Each structure stands twice: as C-alpha cells, then as structure tokens.
PDB file of C-alpha atoms in Angstrom:
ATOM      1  CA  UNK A   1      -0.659 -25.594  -6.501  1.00 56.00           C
ATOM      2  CA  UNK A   2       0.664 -22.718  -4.498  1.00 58.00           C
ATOM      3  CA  UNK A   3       3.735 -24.222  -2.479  1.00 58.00           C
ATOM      4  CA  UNK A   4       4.253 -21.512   0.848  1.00 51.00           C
ATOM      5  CA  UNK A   5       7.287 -21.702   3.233  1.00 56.00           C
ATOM      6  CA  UNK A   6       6.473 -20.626   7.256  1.00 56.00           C
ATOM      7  CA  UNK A   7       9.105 -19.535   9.033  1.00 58.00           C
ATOM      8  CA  UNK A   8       9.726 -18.544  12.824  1.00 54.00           C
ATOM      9  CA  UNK A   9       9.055 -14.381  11.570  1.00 53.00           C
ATOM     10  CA  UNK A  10       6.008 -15.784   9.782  1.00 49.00           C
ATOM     11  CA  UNK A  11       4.443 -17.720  12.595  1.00 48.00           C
ATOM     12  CA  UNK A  12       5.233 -14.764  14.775  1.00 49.00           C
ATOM     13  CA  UNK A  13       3.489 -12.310  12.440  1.00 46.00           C
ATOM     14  CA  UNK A  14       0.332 -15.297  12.448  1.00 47.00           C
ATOM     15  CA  UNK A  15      -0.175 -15.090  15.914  1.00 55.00           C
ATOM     16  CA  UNK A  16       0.221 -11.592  16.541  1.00 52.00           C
ATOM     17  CA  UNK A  17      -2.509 -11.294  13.755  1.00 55.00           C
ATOM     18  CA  UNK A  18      -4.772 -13.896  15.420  1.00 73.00           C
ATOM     19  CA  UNK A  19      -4.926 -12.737  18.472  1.00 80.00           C
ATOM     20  CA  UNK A  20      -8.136 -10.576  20.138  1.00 87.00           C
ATOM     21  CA  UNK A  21      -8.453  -7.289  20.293  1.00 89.00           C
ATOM     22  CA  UNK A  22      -8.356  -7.892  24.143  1.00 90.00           C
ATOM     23  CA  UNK A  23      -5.451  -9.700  24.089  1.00 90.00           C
ATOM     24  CA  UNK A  24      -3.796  -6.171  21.456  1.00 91.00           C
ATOM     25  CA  UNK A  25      -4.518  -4.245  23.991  1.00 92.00           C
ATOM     26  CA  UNK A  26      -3.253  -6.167  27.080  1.00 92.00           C
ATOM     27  CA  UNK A  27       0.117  -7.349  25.013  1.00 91.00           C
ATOM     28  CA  UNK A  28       0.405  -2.969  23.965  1.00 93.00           C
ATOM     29  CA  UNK A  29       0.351  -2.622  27.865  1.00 92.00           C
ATOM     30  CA  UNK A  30       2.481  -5.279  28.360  1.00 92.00           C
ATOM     31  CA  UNK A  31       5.258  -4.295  26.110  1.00 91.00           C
ATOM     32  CA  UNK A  32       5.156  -0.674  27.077  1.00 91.00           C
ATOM     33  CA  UNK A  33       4.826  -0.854  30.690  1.00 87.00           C
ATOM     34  CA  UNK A  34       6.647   1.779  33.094  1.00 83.00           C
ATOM     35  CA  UNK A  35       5.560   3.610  35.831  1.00 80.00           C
ATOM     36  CA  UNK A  36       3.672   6.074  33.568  1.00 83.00           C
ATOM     37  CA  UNK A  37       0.054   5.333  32.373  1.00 90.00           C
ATOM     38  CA  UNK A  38      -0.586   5.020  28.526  1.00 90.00           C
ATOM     39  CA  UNK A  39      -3.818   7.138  27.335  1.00 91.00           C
ATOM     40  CA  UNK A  40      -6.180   5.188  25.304  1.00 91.00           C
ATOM     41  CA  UNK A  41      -7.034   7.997  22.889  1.00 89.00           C
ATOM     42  CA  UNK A  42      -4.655   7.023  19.238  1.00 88.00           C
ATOM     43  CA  UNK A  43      -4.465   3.236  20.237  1.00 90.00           C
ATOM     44  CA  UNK A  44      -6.901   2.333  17.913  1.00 89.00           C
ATOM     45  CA  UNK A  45      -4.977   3.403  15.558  1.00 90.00           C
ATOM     46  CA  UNK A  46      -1.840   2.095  17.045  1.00 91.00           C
ATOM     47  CA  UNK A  47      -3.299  -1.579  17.189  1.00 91.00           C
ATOM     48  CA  UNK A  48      -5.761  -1.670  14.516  1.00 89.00           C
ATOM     49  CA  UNK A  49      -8.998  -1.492  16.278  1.00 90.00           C
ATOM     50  CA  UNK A  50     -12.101   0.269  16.028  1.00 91.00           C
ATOM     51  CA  UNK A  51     -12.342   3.137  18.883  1.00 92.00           C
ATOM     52  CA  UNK A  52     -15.159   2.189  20.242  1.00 91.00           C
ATOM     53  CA  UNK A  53     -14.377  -1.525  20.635  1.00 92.00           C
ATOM     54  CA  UNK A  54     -11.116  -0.454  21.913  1.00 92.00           C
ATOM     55  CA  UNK A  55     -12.662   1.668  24.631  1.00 92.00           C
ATOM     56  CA  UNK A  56     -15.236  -1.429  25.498  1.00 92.00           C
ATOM     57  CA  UNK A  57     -12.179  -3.598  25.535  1.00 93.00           C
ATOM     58  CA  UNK A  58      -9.850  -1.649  27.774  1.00 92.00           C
ATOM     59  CA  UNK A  59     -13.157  -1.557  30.457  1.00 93.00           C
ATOM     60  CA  UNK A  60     -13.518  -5.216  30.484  1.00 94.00           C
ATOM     61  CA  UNK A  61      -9.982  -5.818  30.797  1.00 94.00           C
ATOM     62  CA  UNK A  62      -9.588  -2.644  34.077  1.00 94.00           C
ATOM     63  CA  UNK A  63     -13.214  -4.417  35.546  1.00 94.00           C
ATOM     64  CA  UNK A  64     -11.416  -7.967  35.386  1.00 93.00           C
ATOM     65  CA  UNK A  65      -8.560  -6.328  37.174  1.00 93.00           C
ATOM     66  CA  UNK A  66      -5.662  -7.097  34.235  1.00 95.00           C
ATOM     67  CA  UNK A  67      -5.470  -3.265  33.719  1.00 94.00           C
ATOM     68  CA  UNK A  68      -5.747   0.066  36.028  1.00 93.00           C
ATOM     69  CA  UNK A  69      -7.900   3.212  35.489  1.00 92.00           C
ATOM     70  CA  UNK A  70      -5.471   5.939  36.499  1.00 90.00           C
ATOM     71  CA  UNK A  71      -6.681   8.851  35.093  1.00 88.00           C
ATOM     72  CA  UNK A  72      -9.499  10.367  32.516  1.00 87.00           C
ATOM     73  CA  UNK A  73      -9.479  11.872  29.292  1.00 79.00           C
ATOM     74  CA  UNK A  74     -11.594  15.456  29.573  1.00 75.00           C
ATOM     75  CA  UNK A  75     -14.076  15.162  27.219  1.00 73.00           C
ATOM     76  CA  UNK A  76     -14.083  11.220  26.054  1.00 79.00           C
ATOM     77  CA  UNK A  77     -14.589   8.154  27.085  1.00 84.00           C
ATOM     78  CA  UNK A  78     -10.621   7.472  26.783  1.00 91.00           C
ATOM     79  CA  UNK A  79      -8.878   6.904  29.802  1.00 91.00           C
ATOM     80  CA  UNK A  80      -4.942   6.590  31.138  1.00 93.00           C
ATOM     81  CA  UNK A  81      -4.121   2.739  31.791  1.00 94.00           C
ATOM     82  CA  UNK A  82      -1.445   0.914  33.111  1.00 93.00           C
ATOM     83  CA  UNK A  83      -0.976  -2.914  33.484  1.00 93.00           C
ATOM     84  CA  UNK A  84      -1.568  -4.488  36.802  1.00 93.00           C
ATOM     85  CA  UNK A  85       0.385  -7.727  38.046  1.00 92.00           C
ATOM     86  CA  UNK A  86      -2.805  -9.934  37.522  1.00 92.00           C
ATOM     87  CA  UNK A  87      -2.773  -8.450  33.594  1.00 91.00           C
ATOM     88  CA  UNK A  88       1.047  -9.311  33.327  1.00 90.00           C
ATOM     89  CA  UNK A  89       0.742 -12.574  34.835  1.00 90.00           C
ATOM     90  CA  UNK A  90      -1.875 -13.210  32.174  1.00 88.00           C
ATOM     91  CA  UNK A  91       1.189 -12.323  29.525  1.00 87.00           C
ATOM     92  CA  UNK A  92       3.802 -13.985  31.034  1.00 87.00           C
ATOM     93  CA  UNK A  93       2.084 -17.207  31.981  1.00 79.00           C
ATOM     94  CA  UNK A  94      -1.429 -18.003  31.143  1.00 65.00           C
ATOM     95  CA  UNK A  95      -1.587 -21.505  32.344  1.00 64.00           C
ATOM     96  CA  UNK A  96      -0.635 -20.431  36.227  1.00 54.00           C
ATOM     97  CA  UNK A  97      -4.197 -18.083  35.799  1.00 49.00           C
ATOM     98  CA  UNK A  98      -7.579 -19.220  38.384  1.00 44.00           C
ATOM     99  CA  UNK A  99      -9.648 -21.201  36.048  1.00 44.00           C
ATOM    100  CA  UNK A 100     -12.185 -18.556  37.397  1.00 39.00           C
ATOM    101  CA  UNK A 101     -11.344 -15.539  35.337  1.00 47.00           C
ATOM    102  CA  UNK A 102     -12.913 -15.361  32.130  1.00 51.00           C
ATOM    103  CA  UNK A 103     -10.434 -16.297  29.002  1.00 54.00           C
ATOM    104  CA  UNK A 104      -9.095 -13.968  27.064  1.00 54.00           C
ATOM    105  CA  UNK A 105      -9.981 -14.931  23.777  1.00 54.00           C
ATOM    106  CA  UNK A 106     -13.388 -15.600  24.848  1.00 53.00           C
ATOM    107  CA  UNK A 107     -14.475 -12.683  22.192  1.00 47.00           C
ATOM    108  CA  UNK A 108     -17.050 -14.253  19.584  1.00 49.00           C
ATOM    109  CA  UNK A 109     -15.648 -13.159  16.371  1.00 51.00           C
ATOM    110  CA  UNK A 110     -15.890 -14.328  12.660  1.00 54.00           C
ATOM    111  CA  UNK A 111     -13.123 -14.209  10.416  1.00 56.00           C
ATOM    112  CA  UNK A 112     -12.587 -15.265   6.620  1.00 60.00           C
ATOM    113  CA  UNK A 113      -9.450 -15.484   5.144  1.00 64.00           C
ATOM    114  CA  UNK A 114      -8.338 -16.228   1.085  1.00 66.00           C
ATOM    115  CA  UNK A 115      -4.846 -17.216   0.003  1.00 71.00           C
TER     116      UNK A 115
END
C-alpha cells in the first residue's frame, strides 16, 4: 500500500497538469498579458505542446474571439497574440460565460496515468 499526502502545491501542480492545451495557451496569455503581443513561435516549448497543435489551438481560440491576431510571423504559420476581454473573462470567471460559446475543455483527448 502506497500511502500519498496532497497538499494545496500538489493540487495546484494537478490542475495545471490537467488542463487542455487550449486552456495552456489561454492561461500563458492570461498571465503574461500587457499591451505587447506574445509571438507564438517557442511556446510550444514554453507550455509543453506540440507546434502544430499549438498553432491549431491558438486559431480556434483568436476565431472564438478569446485571443487577437495582431501580427504575423514571416515565413510560418506563427502569429503575435494578445488576450482579448472575452478570453480573460473566460480566466477570471468561467461560470459568468454565454452558454453559447463552445467549452474550453471540449478537446477529446485520452490520457493514462500509473502511480
């Protein structure tokens, strides 16, 4: 029997590692915001995504209108972001969001984990 002790820093790390790669990449914006736009190019590496489901991510999340396309990488499919107030209301209170917009763990994912 393997006896293991939670606390608040261990729940925190739980749901920071449970959470979708949308909801990475809207929290990165979140965190970081200023007035200056954050280029998408290293964030995979940042957050611990694959680039090109980072890049799929980020598009969903600037078509539902959570983040803004501000600029363009030259010769990628990266692009400079920043978060919109519909993205940080999303953040700050998820409950006060129209039942219309798609949830943001709605990714279908599969994960398997051994202790």
């Amino acid at each position: 029997m393997i006896r293991v002790r939670i606390t608040s820093k261990g729940l925190d790390y739980m749901s920071r590692h449970a959470m979708t790669d949308r909801q990475k990449i809207l929290k990165y914006y979140y965190d970081n915001r200023t007035e200056r736009s954050i280029f998408t190019g290293g964030l995979d590496q940042t957050l611990g995504i694959d680039h090109s489901i980072l890049l799929s991510e980020a598009s969903y999340l600037v078509g539902k209108g959570y983040l803004e396309k501000v600029g363009k990488g030259a010769l990628s499919g990266d692009n400079f972001l920043r978060i919109t107030a519909p993205g940080i209301d999303v953040i700050e209170s998820p409950d006060t969001v129209s039942k219309s917009t798609d949830d943001l763990s709605t990714i279908s994912a599969t994960s398997t984990t051994s202790i």
